[in-house]
mmCIF file with all atom_site columns, C-alpha atoms in Angstrom:
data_model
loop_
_atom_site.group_PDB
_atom_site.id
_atom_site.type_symbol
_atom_site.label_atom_id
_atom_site.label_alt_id
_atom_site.label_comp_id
_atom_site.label_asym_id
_atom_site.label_entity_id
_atom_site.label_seq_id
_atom_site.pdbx_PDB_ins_code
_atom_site.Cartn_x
_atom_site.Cartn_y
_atom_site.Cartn_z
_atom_site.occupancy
_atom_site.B_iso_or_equiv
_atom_site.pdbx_formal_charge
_atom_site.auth_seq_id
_atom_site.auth_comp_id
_atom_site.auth_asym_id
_atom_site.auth_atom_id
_atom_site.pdbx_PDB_model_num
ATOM 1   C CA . UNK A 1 1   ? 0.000   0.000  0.000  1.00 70.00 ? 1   UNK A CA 1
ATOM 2   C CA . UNK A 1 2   ? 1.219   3.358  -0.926 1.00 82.00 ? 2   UNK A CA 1
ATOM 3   C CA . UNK A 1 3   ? 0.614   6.802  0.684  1.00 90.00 ? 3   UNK A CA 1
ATOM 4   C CA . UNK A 1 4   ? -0.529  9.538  -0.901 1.00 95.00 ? 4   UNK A CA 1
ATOM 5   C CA . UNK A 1 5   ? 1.988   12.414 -0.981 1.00 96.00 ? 5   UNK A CA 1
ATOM 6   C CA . UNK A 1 6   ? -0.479  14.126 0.958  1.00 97.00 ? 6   UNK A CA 1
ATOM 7   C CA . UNK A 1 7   ? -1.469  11.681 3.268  1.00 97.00 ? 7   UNK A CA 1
ATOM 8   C CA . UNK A 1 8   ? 2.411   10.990 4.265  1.00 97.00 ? 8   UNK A CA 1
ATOM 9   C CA . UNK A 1 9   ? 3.131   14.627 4.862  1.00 97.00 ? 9   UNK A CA 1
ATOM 10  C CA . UNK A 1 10  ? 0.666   15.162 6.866  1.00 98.00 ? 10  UNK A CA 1
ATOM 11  C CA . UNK A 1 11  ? 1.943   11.703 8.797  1.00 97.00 ? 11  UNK A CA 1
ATOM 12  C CA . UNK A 1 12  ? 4.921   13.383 9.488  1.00 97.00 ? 12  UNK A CA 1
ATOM 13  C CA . UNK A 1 13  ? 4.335   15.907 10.432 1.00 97.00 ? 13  UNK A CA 1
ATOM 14  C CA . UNK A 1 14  ? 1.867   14.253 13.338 1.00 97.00 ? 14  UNK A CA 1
ATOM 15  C CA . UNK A 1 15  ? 4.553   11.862 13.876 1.00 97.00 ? 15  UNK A CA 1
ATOM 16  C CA . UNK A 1 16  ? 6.451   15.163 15.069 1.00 97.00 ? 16  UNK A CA 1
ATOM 17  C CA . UNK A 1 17  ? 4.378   16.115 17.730 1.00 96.00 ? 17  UNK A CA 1
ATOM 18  C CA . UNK A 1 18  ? 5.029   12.725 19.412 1.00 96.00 ? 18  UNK A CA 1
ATOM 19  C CA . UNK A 1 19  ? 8.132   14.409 20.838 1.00 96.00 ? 19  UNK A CA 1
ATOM 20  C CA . UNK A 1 20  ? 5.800   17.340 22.131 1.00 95.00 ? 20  UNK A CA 1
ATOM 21  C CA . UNK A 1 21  ? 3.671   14.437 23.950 1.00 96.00 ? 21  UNK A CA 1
ATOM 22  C CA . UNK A 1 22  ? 7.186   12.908 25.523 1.00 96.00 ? 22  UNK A CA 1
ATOM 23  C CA . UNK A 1 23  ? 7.433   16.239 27.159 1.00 95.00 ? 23  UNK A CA 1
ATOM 24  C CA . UNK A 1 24  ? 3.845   16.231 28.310 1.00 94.00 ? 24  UNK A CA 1
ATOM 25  C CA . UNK A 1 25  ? 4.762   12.809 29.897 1.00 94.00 ? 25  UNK A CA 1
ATOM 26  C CA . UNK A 1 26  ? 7.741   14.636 31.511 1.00 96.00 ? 26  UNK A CA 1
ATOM 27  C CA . UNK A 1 27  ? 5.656   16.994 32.751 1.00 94.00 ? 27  UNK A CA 1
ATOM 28  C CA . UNK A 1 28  ? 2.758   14.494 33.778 1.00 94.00 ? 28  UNK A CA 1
ATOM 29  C CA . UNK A 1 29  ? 5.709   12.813 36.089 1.00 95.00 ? 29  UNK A CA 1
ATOM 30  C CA . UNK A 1 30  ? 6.450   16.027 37.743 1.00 95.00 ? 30  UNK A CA 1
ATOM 31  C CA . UNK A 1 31  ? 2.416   16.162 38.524 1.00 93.00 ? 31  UNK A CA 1
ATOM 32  C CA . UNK A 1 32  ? 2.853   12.565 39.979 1.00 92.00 ? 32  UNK A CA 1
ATOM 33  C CA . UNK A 1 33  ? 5.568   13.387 42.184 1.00 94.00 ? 33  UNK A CA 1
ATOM 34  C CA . UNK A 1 34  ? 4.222   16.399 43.968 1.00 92.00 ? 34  UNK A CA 1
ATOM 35  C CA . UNK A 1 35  ? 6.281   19.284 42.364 1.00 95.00 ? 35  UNK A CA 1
ATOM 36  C CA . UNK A 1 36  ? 3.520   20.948 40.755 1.00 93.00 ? 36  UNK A CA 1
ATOM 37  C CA . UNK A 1 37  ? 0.657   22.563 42.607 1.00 93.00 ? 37  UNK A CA 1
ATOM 38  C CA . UNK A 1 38  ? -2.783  21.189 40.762 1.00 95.00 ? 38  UNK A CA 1
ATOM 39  C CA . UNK A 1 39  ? -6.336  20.697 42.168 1.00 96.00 ? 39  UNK A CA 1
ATOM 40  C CA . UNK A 1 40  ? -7.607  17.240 42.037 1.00 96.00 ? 40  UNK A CA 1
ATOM 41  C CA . UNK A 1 41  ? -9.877  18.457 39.034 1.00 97.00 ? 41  UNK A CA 1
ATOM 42  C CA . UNK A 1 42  ? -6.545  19.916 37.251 1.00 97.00 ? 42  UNK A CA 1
ATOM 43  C CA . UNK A 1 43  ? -4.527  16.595 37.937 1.00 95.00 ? 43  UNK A CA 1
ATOM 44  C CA . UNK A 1 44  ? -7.415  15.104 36.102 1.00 97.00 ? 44  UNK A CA 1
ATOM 45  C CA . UNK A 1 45  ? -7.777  17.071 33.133 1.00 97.00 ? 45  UNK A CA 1
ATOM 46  C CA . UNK A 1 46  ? -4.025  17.142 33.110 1.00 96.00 ? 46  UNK A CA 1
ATOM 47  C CA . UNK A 1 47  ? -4.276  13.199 32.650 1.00 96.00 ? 47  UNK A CA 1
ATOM 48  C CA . UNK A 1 48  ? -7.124  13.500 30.176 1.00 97.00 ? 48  UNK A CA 1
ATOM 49  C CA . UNK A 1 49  ? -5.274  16.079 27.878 1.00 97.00 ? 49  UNK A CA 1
ATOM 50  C CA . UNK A 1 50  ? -2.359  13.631 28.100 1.00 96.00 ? 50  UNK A CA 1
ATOM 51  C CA . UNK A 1 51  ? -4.083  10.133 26.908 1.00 96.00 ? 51  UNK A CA 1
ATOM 52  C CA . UNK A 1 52  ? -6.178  12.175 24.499 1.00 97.00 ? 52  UNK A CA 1
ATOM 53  C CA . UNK A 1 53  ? -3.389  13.118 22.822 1.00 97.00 ? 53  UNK A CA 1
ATOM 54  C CA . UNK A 1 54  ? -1.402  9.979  23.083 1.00 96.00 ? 54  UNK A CA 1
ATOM 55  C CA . UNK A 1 55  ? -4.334  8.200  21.620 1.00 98.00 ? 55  UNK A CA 1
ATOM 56  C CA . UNK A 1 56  ? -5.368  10.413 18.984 1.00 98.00 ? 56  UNK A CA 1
ATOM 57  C CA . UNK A 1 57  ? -2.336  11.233 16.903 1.00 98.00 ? 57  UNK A CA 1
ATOM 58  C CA . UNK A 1 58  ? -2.133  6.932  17.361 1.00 97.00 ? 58  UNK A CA 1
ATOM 59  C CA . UNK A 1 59  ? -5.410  6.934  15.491 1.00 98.00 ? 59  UNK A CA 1
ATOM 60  C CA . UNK A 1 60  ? -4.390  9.993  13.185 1.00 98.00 ? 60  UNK A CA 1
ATOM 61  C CA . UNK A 1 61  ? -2.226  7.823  11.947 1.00 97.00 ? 61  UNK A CA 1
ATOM 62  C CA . UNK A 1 62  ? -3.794  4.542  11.088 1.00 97.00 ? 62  UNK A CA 1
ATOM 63  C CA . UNK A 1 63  ? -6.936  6.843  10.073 1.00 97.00 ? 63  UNK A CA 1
ATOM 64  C CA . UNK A 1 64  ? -4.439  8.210  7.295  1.00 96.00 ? 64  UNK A CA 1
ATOM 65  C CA . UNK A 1 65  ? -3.797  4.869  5.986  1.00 95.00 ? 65  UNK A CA 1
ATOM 66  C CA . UNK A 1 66  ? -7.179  4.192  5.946  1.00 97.00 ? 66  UNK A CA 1
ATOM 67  C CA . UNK A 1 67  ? -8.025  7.779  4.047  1.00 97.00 ? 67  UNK A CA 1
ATOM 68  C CA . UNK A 1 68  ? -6.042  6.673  1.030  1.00 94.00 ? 68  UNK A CA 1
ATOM 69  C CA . UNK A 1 69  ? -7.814  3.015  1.036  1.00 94.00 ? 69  UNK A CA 1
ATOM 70  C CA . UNK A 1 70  ? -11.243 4.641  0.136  1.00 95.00 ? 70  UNK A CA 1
ATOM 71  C CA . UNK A 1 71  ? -12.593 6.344  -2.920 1.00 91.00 ? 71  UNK A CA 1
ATOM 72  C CA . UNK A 1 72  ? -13.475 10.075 -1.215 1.00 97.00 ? 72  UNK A CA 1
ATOM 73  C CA . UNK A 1 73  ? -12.078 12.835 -3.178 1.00 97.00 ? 73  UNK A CA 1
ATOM 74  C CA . UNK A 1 74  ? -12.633 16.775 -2.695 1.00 98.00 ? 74  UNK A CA 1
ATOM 75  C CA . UNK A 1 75  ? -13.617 18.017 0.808  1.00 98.00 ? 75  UNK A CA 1
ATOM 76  C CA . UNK A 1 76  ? -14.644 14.379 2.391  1.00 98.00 ? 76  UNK A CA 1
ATOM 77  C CA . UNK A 1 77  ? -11.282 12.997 1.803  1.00 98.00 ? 77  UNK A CA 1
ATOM 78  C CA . UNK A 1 78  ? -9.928  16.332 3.835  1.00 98.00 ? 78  UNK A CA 1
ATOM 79  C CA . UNK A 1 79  ? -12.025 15.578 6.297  1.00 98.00 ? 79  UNK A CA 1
ATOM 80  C CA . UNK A 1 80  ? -11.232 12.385 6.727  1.00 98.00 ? 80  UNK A CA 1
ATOM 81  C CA . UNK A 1 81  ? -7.660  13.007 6.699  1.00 97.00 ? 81  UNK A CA 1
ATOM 82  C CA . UNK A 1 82  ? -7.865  15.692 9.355  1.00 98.00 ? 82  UNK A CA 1
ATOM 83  C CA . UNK A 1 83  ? -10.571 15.412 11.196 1.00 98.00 ? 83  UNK A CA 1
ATOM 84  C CA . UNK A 1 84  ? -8.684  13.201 13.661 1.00 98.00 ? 84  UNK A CA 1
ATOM 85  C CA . UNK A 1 85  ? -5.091  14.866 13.633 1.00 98.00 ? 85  UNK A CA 1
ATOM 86  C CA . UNK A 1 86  ? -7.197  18.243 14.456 1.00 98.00 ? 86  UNK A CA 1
ATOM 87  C CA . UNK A 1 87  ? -9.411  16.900 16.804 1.00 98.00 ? 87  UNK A CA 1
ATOM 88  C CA . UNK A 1 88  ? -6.042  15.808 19.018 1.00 97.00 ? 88  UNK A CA 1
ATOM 89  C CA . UNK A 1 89  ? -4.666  19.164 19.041 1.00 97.00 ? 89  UNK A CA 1
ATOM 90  C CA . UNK A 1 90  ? -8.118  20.814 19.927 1.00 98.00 ? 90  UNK A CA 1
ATOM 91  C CA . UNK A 1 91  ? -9.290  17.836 22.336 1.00 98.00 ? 91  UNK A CA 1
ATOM 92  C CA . UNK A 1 92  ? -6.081  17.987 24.419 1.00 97.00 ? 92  UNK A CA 1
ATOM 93  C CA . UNK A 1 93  ? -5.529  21.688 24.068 1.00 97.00 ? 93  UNK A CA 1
ATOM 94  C CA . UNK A 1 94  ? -9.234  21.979 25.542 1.00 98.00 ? 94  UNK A CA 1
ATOM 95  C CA . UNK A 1 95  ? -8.170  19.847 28.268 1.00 98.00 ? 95  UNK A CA 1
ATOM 96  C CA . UNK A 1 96  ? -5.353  22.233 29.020 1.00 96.00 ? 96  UNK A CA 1
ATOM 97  C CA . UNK A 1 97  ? -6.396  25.202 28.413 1.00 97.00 ? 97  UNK A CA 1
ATOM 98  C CA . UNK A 1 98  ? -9.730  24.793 30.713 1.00 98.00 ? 98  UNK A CA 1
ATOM 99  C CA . UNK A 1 99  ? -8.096  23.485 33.637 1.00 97.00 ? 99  UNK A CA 1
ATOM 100 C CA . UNK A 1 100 ? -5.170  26.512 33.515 1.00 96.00 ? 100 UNK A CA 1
ATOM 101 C CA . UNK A 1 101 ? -5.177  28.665 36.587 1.00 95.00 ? 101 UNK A CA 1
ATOM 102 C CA . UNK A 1 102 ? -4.459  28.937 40.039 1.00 95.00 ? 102 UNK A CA 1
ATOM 103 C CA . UNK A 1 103 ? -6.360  26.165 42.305 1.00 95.00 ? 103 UNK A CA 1
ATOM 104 C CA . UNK A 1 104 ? -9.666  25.791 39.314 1.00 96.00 ? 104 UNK A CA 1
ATOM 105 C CA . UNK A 1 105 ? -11.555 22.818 40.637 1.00 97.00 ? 105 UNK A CA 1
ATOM 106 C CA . UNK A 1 106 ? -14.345 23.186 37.167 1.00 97.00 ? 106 UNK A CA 1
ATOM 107 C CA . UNK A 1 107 ? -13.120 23.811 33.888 1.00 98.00 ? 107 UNK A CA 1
ATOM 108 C CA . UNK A 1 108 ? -13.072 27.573 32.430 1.00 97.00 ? 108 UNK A CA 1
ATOM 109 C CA . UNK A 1 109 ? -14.391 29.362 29.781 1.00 97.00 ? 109 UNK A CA 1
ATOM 110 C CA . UNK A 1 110 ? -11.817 27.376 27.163 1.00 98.00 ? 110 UNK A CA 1
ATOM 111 C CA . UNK A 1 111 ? -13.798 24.208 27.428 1.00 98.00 ? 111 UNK A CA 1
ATOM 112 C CA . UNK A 1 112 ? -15.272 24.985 24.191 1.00 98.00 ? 112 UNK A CA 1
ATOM 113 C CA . UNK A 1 113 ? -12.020 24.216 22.446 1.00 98.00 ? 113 UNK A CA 1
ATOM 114 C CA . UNK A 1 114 ? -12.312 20.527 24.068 1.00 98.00 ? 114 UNK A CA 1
ATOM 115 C CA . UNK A 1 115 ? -16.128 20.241 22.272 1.00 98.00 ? 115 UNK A CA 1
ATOM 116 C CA . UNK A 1 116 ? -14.938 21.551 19.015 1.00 98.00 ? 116 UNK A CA 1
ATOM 117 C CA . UNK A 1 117 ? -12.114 19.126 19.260 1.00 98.00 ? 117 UNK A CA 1
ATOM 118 C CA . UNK A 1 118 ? -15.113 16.519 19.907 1.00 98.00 ? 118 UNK A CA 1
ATOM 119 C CA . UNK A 1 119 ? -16.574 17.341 16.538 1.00 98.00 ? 119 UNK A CA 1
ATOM 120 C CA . UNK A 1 120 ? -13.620 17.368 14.405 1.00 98.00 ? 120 UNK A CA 1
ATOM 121 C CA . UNK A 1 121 ? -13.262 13.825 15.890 1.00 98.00 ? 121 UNK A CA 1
ATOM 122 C CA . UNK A 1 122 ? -17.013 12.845 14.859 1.00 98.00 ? 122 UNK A CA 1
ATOM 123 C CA . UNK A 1 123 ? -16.833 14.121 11.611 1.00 98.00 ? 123 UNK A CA 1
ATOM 124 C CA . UNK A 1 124 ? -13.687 12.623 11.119 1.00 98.00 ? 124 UNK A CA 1
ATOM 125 C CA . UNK A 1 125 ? -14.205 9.130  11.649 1.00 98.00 ? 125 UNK A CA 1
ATOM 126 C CA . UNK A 1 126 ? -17.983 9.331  10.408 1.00 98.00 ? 126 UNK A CA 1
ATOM 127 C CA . UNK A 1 127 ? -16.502 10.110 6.766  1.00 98.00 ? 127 UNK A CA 1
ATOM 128 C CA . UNK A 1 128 ? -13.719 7.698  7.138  1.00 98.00 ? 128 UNK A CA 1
ATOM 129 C CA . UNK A 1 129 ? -16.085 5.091  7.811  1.00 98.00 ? 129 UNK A CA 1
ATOM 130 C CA . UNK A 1 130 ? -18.774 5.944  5.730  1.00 98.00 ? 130 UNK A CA 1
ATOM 131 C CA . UNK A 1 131 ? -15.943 6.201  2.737  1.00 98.00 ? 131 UNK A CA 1
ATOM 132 C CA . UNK A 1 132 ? -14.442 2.565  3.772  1.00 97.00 ? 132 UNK A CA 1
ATOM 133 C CA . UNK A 1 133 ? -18.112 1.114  3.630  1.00 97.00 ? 133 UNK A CA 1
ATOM 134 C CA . UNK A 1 134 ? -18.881 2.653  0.164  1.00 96.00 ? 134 UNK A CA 1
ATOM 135 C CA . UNK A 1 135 ? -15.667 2.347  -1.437 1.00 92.00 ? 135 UNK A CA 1
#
């Protein structure tokens, strides 16, 4: 199986933000030993942000493979293609950028960016799968 020159740039480019999650796990050991001053709900959402983003640009990946396999073209192929690398920047950002403050024990106005992130997920993998089943 070959990738489409789009389809592996855009792999590599999400295969270089793996090296942005090491540091997150860096960080997430810091939380784990004590040195960082977090709320419960913060230690949380610090988790969440982490394994959401882990797990996503994991799926970006194999979603991109998959993209190329089916017989989209135009906008639904785009969206297939980046609905899932998106929705791991937005859906841990939101995570993030929610719980960021002094001693926040319920997220903040930035939660939005979490339920955007949400949808680019959806629509992502609804056209992926919809353009596997009909291809």
């Amino acid at each position: 199986m070959a990738l489409s020159t789009e389809s592996r740039l855009i792999a590599g480019a999400v295969l270089l933000t793996i090296v942005t999650i090491q540091v997150g796990g860096w960080f997430m050991t810091r939380i784990a030993r004590g040195d960082v001053a977090m709320t419960d709900f913060q230690k949380s959402f610090a988790r969440a942000g982490h394994g959401h983003a882990g797990a996503l640009v994991l799926l970006s990946l194999i979603a991109l493979l998959y993209a190329d396999a089916t017989g989209l073209t135009g906008v639904p192929l785009w969206v297939a293609r980046l609905g899932v690398p998106i929705a791991a920047i937005l859906m841990s950002g939101g995570f993030f950028a929610s719980s960021a403050g002094r001693g926040l024990t319920a997220p903040n106005r930035f939660i939005w960016v979490l339920w955007v992130g949400a949808l680019s997920l959806a629509a992502g993998v609804i056209t992926l799968g919809l353009g596997l089943l009909t291809a």
